[in-house]
Short mmCIF file of C-alpha atoms (C1' of nucleotides) in Angstrom, two decimals:
data_model
loop_
_atom_site.label_atom_id
_atom_site.label_comp_id
_atom_site.label_asym_id
_atom_site.label_seq_id
_atom_site.Cartn_x
_atom_site.Cartn_y
_atom_site.Cartn_z
CA MET A 1 -37.29 47.98 197.75
CA ALA A 2 -40.00 46.15 199.65
CA ASP A 3 -42.08 49.32 199.36
CA ARG A 4 -42.85 48.35 195.83
CA GLU A 5 -45.00 45.61 197.28
CA ASN A 6 -46.93 48.01 199.50
CA PRO A 7 -50.43 46.56 199.21
CA THR A 8 -52.19 49.91 199.50
CA VAL A 9 -50.21 51.32 196.60
CA GLN A 10 -51.04 48.23 194.60
CA LYS A 11 -54.74 48.47 195.33
CA LEU A 12 -54.88 52.17 194.60
CA LEU A 13 -53.02 51.73 191.37
CA ARG A 14 -55.29 48.99 190.18
CA SER A 15 -58.36 51.01 191.05
CA PHE A 16 -57.01 54.03 189.13
CA ILE A 17 -56.33 51.96 186.06
CA GLN A 18 -59.74 50.36 186.15
CA PHE A 19 -61.47 53.66 186.79
CA ARG A 20 -59.77 55.25 183.81
CA LYS A 21 -61.15 52.45 181.66
CA THR A 22 -64.63 52.87 183.07
CA GLY A 23 -66.98 53.87 180.34
CA TRP A 24 -68.66 56.70 182.21
CA HIS A 25 -68.43 58.56 178.93
CA ASP A 26 -70.43 56.40 176.46
CA LYS A 27 -69.55 56.47 172.82
CA LYS A 28 -71.62 58.19 170.19
CA ILE A 29 -75.28 58.86 170.97
CA ASN A 30 -77.40 60.19 168.11
CA GLY A 31 -74.24 60.44 166.05
CA TYR A 32 -72.39 62.73 168.44
CA ASN A 33 -69.35 61.99 170.59
CA PRO A 34 -68.84 62.65 174.29
CA SER A 35 -66.55 65.58 173.54
CA GLU A 36 -69.25 67.13 171.39
CA TYR A 37 -71.84 66.70 174.12
CA LYS A 38 -69.54 68.37 176.59
CA VAL A 39 -69.34 71.43 174.38
CA LEU A 40 -73.11 71.41 173.92
CA ALA A 41 -73.60 71.20 177.67
CA VAL A 42 -71.28 74.13 178.31
CA ILE A 43 -73.07 76.23 175.72
CA TYR A 44 -76.41 75.30 177.21
CA GLU A 45 -75.44 76.06 180.79
CA GLY A 46 -73.59 79.22 179.91
CA ALA A 47 -76.52 80.69 178.03
CA ASN A 48 -78.86 79.74 180.87
CA LYS A 49 -76.98 81.45 183.62
CA LYS A 50 -75.41 84.39 181.85
CA GLU A 51 -78.23 85.43 179.53
CA THR A 52 -75.53 86.07 176.91
CA GLU A 53 -74.17 83.34 174.63
CA MET A 54 -70.79 81.67 175.20
CA LYS A 55 -67.67 82.67 173.33
CA VAL A 56 -65.24 80.07 172.00
CA SER A 57 -62.59 81.24 174.44
CA GLU A 58 -64.96 80.82 177.37
CA ILE A 59 -65.88 77.28 176.34
CA SER A 60 -62.22 76.50 175.93
CA GLN A 61 -61.42 77.71 179.47
CA ILE A 62 -64.25 75.81 181.08
CA LEU A 63 -63.39 72.54 179.38
CA GLU A 64 -59.66 73.12 179.77
CA VAL A 65 -58.92 72.46 176.14
CA THR A 66 -57.31 74.78 173.60
CA PRO A 67 -59.40 77.09 171.39
CA PRO A 68 -58.61 75.15 168.19
CA THR A 69 -60.10 72.08 169.79
CA VAL A 70 -63.32 73.96 170.51
CA THR A 71 -63.40 75.46 167.03
CA GLN A 72 -63.18 72.05 165.44
CA ILE A 73 -65.91 70.57 167.57
CA ILE A 74 -68.13 73.54 166.84
CA ASN A 75 -67.46 73.19 163.13
CA ASN A 76 -69.00 69.77 163.34
CA LEU A 77 -71.93 70.77 165.52
CA ASP A 78 -72.55 73.61 163.10
CA LYS A 79 -72.54 71.22 160.15
CA GLY A 80 -75.15 69.15 161.98
CA GLY A 81 -77.29 72.21 162.53
CA LEU A 82 -77.09 72.03 166.33
CA VAL A 83 -75.35 75.33 166.78
CA GLU A 84 -75.02 78.75 165.18
CA ARG A 85 -72.13 81.18 165.14
CA MET A 86 -72.72 84.92 165.54
CA ILE A 87 -70.07 87.62 165.76
CA ASP A 88 -70.21 89.59 168.97
CA PRO A 89 -71.08 93.21 168.08
CA GLN A 90 -69.13 94.41 171.15
CA ASP A 91 -65.94 92.69 170.05
CA ARG A 92 -65.99 91.64 166.46
CA ARG A 93 -63.10 89.21 166.92
CA ALA A 94 -65.22 87.11 169.23
CA VAL A 95 -67.81 84.57 168.16
CA ARG A 96 -70.88 83.77 170.22
CA ILE A 97 -72.20 80.23 169.96
CA LYS A 98 -75.93 79.69 170.12
CA LEU A 99 -77.88 76.43 170.23
CA THR A 100 -80.47 75.98 167.50
CA PRO A 101 -83.83 74.56 168.61
CA LYS A 102 -82.64 71.18 167.37
CA GLY A 103 -79.41 71.51 169.32
CA LYS A 104 -81.25 72.61 172.42
CA GLU A 105 -83.55 69.62 172.34
CA LEU A 106 -80.71 67.17 171.86
CA THR A 107 -78.74 68.76 174.67
CA GLU A 108 -81.66 68.72 177.06
CA ASN A 109 -82.29 65.04 176.44
CA ALA A 110 -78.64 64.17 176.85
CA ARG A 111 -78.39 66.17 180.06
CA LYS A 112 -81.40 64.44 181.47
CA ALA A 113 -80.02 60.97 180.79
CA PHE A 114 -76.62 61.99 182.03
CA PHE A 115 -77.79 63.38 185.35
CA GLU A 116 -80.03 60.45 185.94
CA LYS A 117 -77.05 58.18 185.63
CA TYR A 118 -75.12 60.19 188.16
CA LEU A 119 -78.03 60.45 190.56
CA GLY A 120 -78.10 56.68 190.36
CA LEU A 121 -74.42 56.55 191.19
CA VAL A 122 -74.81 58.78 194.23
CA ASP A 123 -77.64 56.56 195.29
CA TYR A 124 -75.49 53.46 194.81
CA LEU A 125 -72.54 54.84 196.75
CA GLY A 126 -74.59 56.67 199.35
CA GLU A 127 -74.56 60.38 199.94
CA GLU A 128 -71.76 60.32 202.45
CA ASP A 129 -69.37 58.15 200.47
CA SER A 130 -70.07 60.16 197.33
CA GLU A 131 -68.95 63.31 199.09
CA LYS A 132 -65.94 61.50 200.44
CA LEU A 133 -65.02 60.23 196.98
CA ALA A 134 -65.22 63.70 195.45
CA GLU A 135 -63.06 65.05 198.23
CA LEU A 136 -60.44 62.33 197.85
CA LEU A 137 -60.26 62.71 194.10
CA ASN A 138 -59.71 66.43 194.53
CA LYS A 139 -56.94 65.67 196.95
CA VAL A 140 -55.30 63.31 194.47
CA HIS A 141 -55.47 66.03 191.87
CA ARG A 142 -53.81 68.49 194.25
CA TYR A 143 -51.02 66.01 195.00
CA PHE A 144 -50.13 65.47 191.36
CA TYR A 145 -50.59 69.12 190.54
CA GLU A 146 -48.11 70.13 193.24
CA LEU A 147 -45.63 67.46 192.17
CA LYS A 148 -45.53 68.88 188.69
CA ARG A 149 -44.12 72.24 189.81
CA MET B 1 -85.95 68.56 187.53
CA ALA B 2 -84.44 70.09 190.66
CA ASP B 3 -82.38 66.90 190.91
CA ARG B 4 -80.11 68.27 188.28
CA GLU B 5 -78.94 70.74 190.87
CA ASN B 6 -78.14 68.01 193.41
CA PRO B 7 -74.93 69.36 194.92
CA THR B 8 -73.40 65.95 195.53
CA VAL B 9 -73.83 65.00 191.90
CA GLN B 10 -72.26 68.28 190.88
CA LYS B 11 -69.28 67.82 193.18
CA LEU B 12 -68.73 64.25 192.13
CA LEU B 13 -68.94 65.15 188.48
CA ARG B 14 -66.46 67.97 188.81
CA SER B 15 -64.06 65.74 190.71
CA PHE B 16 -64.31 63.05 188.01
CA ILE B 17 -63.61 65.52 185.26
CA GLN B 18 -60.65 66.98 187.07
CA PHE B 19 -59.30 63.58 187.98
CA ARG B 20 -59.44 62.45 184.38
CA LYS B 21 -57.32 65.44 183.44
CA THR B 22 -54.84 64.74 186.21
CA GLY B 23 -51.47 64.01 184.72
CA TRP B 24 -50.74 60.91 186.78
CA HIS B 25 -49.53 59.45 183.51
CA ASP B 26 -46.67 61.81 182.46
CA LYS B 27 -45.83 62.19 178.83
CA LYS B 28 -42.76 60.71 177.21
CA ILE B 29 -39.81 59.89 179.45
CA ASN B 30 -36.60 58.86 177.70
CA GLY B 31 -38.51 58.91 174.43
CA TYR B 32 -41.16 56.40 175.49
CA ASN B 33 -44.86 56.96 176.14
CA PRO B 34 -46.91 55.90 179.13
CA SER B 35 -48.55 53.13 177.14
CA GLU B 36 -45.13 51.77 176.23
CA TYR B 37 -44.03 51.82 179.85
CA LYS B 38 -47.15 49.95 180.83
CA VAL B 39 -46.25 47.15 178.45
CA LEU B 40 -42.68 47.13 179.71
CA ALA B 41 -43.91 46.91 183.29
CA VAL B 42 -46.18 43.98 182.50
CA ILE B 43 -43.39 42.13 180.74
CA TYR B 44 -41.06 42.82 183.66
CA GLU B 45 -43.49 41.70 186.33
CA GLY B 46 -44.69 38.71 184.38
CA ALA B 47 -41.19 37.38 183.85
CA ASN B 48 -40.38 37.93 187.53
CA LYS B 49 -43.25 35.99 188.95
CA LYS B 50 -43.80 33.33 186.34
CA GLU B 51 -40.19 32.47 185.42
CA THR B 52 -41.43 32.18 181.82
CA GLU B 53 -41.71 35.19 179.48
CA MET B 54 -45.03 36.85 178.69
CA LYS B 55 -46.98 36.15 175.52
CA VAL B 56 -48.64 38.93 173.53
CA SER B 57 -52.05 37.57 174.40
CA GLU B 58 -51.26 37.62 178.11
CA ILE B 59 -50.07 41.20 178.00
CA SER B 60 -53.18 42.12 176.10
CA GLN B 61 -55.42 40.54 178.75
CA ILE B 62 -53.67 42.18 181.65
CA LEU B 63 -53.76 45.64 180.13
CA GLU B 64 -57.26 45.11 178.75
CA VAL B 65 -56.34 46.17 175.26
CA THR B 66 -56.60 44.19 172.03
CA PRO B 67 -53.69 42.10 170.74
CA PRO B 68 -53.04 44.39 167.76
CA THR B 69 -52.48 47.24 170.18
CA VAL B 70 -49.88 45.22 172.04
CA THR B 71 -48.20 44.11 168.83
CA GLN B 72 -47.79 47.69 167.70
CA ILE B 73 -46.35 48.86 170.98
CA ILE B 74 -43.95 45.94 170.98
CA ASN B 75 -42.91 46.74 167.41
CA ASN B 76 -41.72 50.07 168.66
CA LEU B 77 -40.03 48.75 171.79
CA ASP B 78 -38.30 46.21 169.58
CA LYS B 79 -37.09 48.92 167.23
CA GLY B 80 -35.63 50.71 170.25
CA GLY B 81 -33.87 47.53 171.35
CA LEU B 82 -35.74 47.29 174.66
CA VAL B 83 -37.39 44.00 173.91
CA GLU B 84 -36.90 40.79 171.97
CA ARG B 85 -39.40 38.43 170.39
CA MET B 86 -38.93 34.68 170.61
CA ILE B 87 -41.31 32.02 169.33
CA ASP B 88 -42.58 29.72 172.01
CA PRO B 89 -41.29 26.19 171.22
CA GLN B 90 -44.36 24.70 172.97
CA ASP B 91 -46.80 26.60 170.74
CA ARG B 92 -45.21 28.03 167.67
CA ARG B 93 -48.05 30.48 167.08
CA ALA B 94 -47.24 32.26 170.30
CA VAL B 95 -44.50 34.84 170.78
CA ARG B 96 -42.70 35.34 174.07
CA ILE B 97 -41.49 38.85 174.81
CA LYS B 98 -38.24 39.29 176.68
CA LEU B 99 -36.62 42.45 177.99
CA THR B 100 -33.10 43.15 176.75
CA PRO B 101 -30.61 44.36 179.38
CA LYS B 102 -31.25 47.89 178.13
CA GLY B 103 -35.00 47.42 178.39
CA LYS B 104 -34.68 45.93 181.82
CA GLU B 105 -32.68 48.85 183.12
CA LEU B 106 -35.08 51.41 181.71
CA THR B 107 -38.04 49.55 183.17
CA GLU B 108 -36.48 49.26 186.58
CA ASN B 109 -35.74 52.96 186.72
CA ALA B 110 -39.22 53.86 185.56
CA ARG B 111 -40.79 51.51 188.08
CA LYS B 112 -38.78 53.00 190.86
CA ALA B 113 -39.81 56.57 190.06
CA PHE B 114 -43.39 55.48 189.52
CA PHE B 115 -43.78 53.65 192.80
CA GLU B 116 -42.11 56.44 194.72
CA LYS B 117 -44.71 58.79 193.38
CA TYR B 118 -47.52 56.53 194.50
CA LEU B 119 -46.00 55.88 197.88
CA GLY B 120 -45.96 59.65 198.22
CA LEU B 121 -49.63 59.75 197.32
CA VAL B 122 -50.57 57.14 199.89
CA ASP B 123 -48.59 59.13 202.40
CA TYR B 124 -50.40 62.32 201.40
CA LEU B 125 -53.85 60.79 201.61
CA GLY B 126 -53.13 58.59 204.59
CA GLU B 127 -53.30 54.82 204.61
CA GLU B 128 -56.95 54.64 205.60
CA ASP B 129 -58.24 57.12 203.05
CA SER B 130 -56.15 55.52 200.33
CA GLU B 131 -57.84 52.20 200.97
CA LYS B 132 -61.20 53.92 201.06
CA LEU B 133 -60.50 55.63 197.75
CA ALA B 134 -59.52 52.39 196.05
CA GLU B 135 -62.67 50.75 197.36
CA LEU B 136 -64.92 53.59 196.19
CA LEU B 137 -63.38 53.69 192.74
CA ASN B 138 -63.95 49.97 192.39
CA LYS B 139 -67.55 50.50 193.39
CA VAL B 140 -67.96 53.21 190.76
CA HIS B 141 -66.56 50.84 188.21
CA ARG B 142 -69.05 48.17 189.23
CA TYR B 143 -71.94 50.62 188.97
CA PHE B 144 -71.12 51.64 185.42
CA TYR B 145 -70.25 48.09 184.45
CA GLU B 146 -73.64 46.84 185.59
CA LEU B 147 -75.46 49.71 183.90
CA LYS B 148 -73.97 48.74 180.58
CA ARG B 149 -75.64 45.35 180.53
"C1'" DA C 1 -54.07 109.58 164.96
"C1'" DC C 2 -50.71 105.82 164.08
"C1'" DC C 3 -48.21 102.06 164.68
"C1'" DT C 4 -47.19 98.20 167.50
"C1'" DA C 5 -48.61 94.71 170.27
"C1'" DA C 6 -52.11 91.84 172.09
"C1'" DT C 7 -56.18 89.00 171.59
"C1'" DA C 8 -60.04 85.87 169.28
"C1'" DA C 9 -60.78 82.57 166.28
"C1'" DT C 10 -59.53 79.61 162.67
"C1'" DT C 11 -56.94 76.33 159.51
"C1'" DA C 12 -53.65 72.84 158.79
"C1'" DG C 13 -51.31 69.19 160.25
"C1'" DG C 14 -49.72 66.04 163.90
"C1'" DT C 15 -49.79 62.61 168.00
"C1'" DA C 16 -51.24 59.04 171.53
"C1'" DG C 17 -53.78 55.40 172.35
"C1'" DC C 18 -56.89 52.89 171.17
"C1'" DC C 19 -60.01 50.00 167.75
"C1'" DT C 20 -61.83 46.51 163.80
"C1'" DA C 21 -61.18 43.62 159.75
"C1'" DA C 22 -58.41 40.81 157.13
"C1'" DT C 23 -54.32 37.78 156.74
"C1'" DT C 24 -50.89 34.22 157.97
"C1'" DA C 25 -49.14 30.51 160.60
"C1'" DT C 26 -49.84 26.91 163.64
"C1'" DA C 27 -52.87 23.77 166.68
"C1'" DT C 28 -56.90 21.25 167.83
"C1'" DT C 29 -60.97 18.58 167.04
"C1'" DC C 30 -64.02 15.44 164.76
"C1'" DG D 1 -57.21 14.80 157.03
"C1'" DA D 2 -60.34 18.48 156.65
"C1'" DA D 3 -62.58 21.96 159.04
"C1'" DT D 4 -62.22 24.97 162.67
"C1'" DA D 5 -60.06 27.59 166.28
"C1'" DT D 6 -56.34 30.36 168.07
"C1'" DA D 7 -51.94 33.59 168.16
"C1'" DA D 8 -50.02 37.23 166.22
"C1'" DT D 9 -49.59 40.57 162.78
"C1'" DT D 10 -50.59 44.26 159.20
"C1'" DA D 11 -53.32 47.87 157.47
"C1'" DG D 12 -56.21 51.36 158.11
"C1'" DG D 13 -59.37 54.18 160.96
"C1'" DC D 14 -61.12 57.01 164.96
"C1'" DT D 15 -61.36 60.22 169.08
"C1'" DA D 16 -59.71 63.71 171.51
"C1'" DC D 17 -56.53 66.26 171.94
"C1'" DC D 18 -52.24 69.33 170.66
"C1'" DT D 19 -48.91 73.16 168.34
"C1'" DA D 20 -47.77 76.54 164.83
"C1'" DA D 21 -49.12 79.72 161.57
"C1'" DT D 22 -52.65 82.91 159.76
"C1'" DT D 23 -56.37 86.38 159.70
"C1'" DA D 24 -59.20 89.81 161.77
"C1'" DT D 25 -59.94 93.07 165.13
"C1'" DT D 26 -58.99 95.76 169.25
"C1'" DA D 27 -56.09 98.22 172.76
"C1'" DG D 28 -52.04 100.83 174.24
"C1'" DG D 29 -48.20 104.03 174.03
"C1'" DT D 30 -46.42 108.06 172.33
#
DNA sequence: ACCTAATAATTAGGTAGCCTAATTATATTC
DNA sequence: GAATATAATTAGGCTACCTAATTATTAGGT
């Protein structure tokens, strides 16, 4: 099994492991976790482009996590006064999530910092290599996705 | 802030998020978790190339996790009879971890399946792009590492 | 119109994979 | 030989998820 020594496999593997450890997800800013910011960002963007507030189920689909996960995160954001729940009058089972002014401000600041960091990364890698990286990562995802079925 | 709409940033971000969700780490095979297999693999490789068994502290350094994390994983591997602890006669504070025959067999099988999967990936991406990907991921890691200081 | 089935959200409880702080045993240094 | 450093462990905690069960509401079939 000399293949096991294949240097490309070794390199790739090491880079994956290191990348997974890369802290491109910061812990706890202003008392909120990365997963909470992700939900805030989805709520913010959804409201911006759809004019109507996001439902729990929609957030859950976008983030690819289960609805209970979203509910729990929202419980906490709600407790912190960043977010408000309102029943959808069209479908009274659904709950629309709305940012409070406080939540909106926090989200906007976080988004700004976040995008600046990533603009910096694109700058560091170069436009062309950044595109290439995105493409390759998508390809890796497709490979593993197809394996699983 | 039109920068926020930078399409390269958006693509890169989406590819990162998807990649992080990619199940290139399978859950539970033969009753053991990915993190347990990682420890097994390190023990296996360490013993192969150093002729002497791995210490907890060495495993911890290689996997970049704290010693308590390693201890706990080894507790479980020990309970399953995959691994044995033996005090190092040279330094009686240290513990050398040795695979039992059962542990060795399991590890060898897992390694085989694992490397086949990654050989398949390199094949899918192509040798050149695989190298490029590893290089770019390392660069991303450097960027975030330098930001943090 | 009525009952069944489907859907939205929630609560409760659990798991993986980490961590820090404190403790114990042994080594090293001055 | 005493103080300090190091190796491993135990105990307990945290994040980011999950599944199963429950409640409320809506939609579909007859």
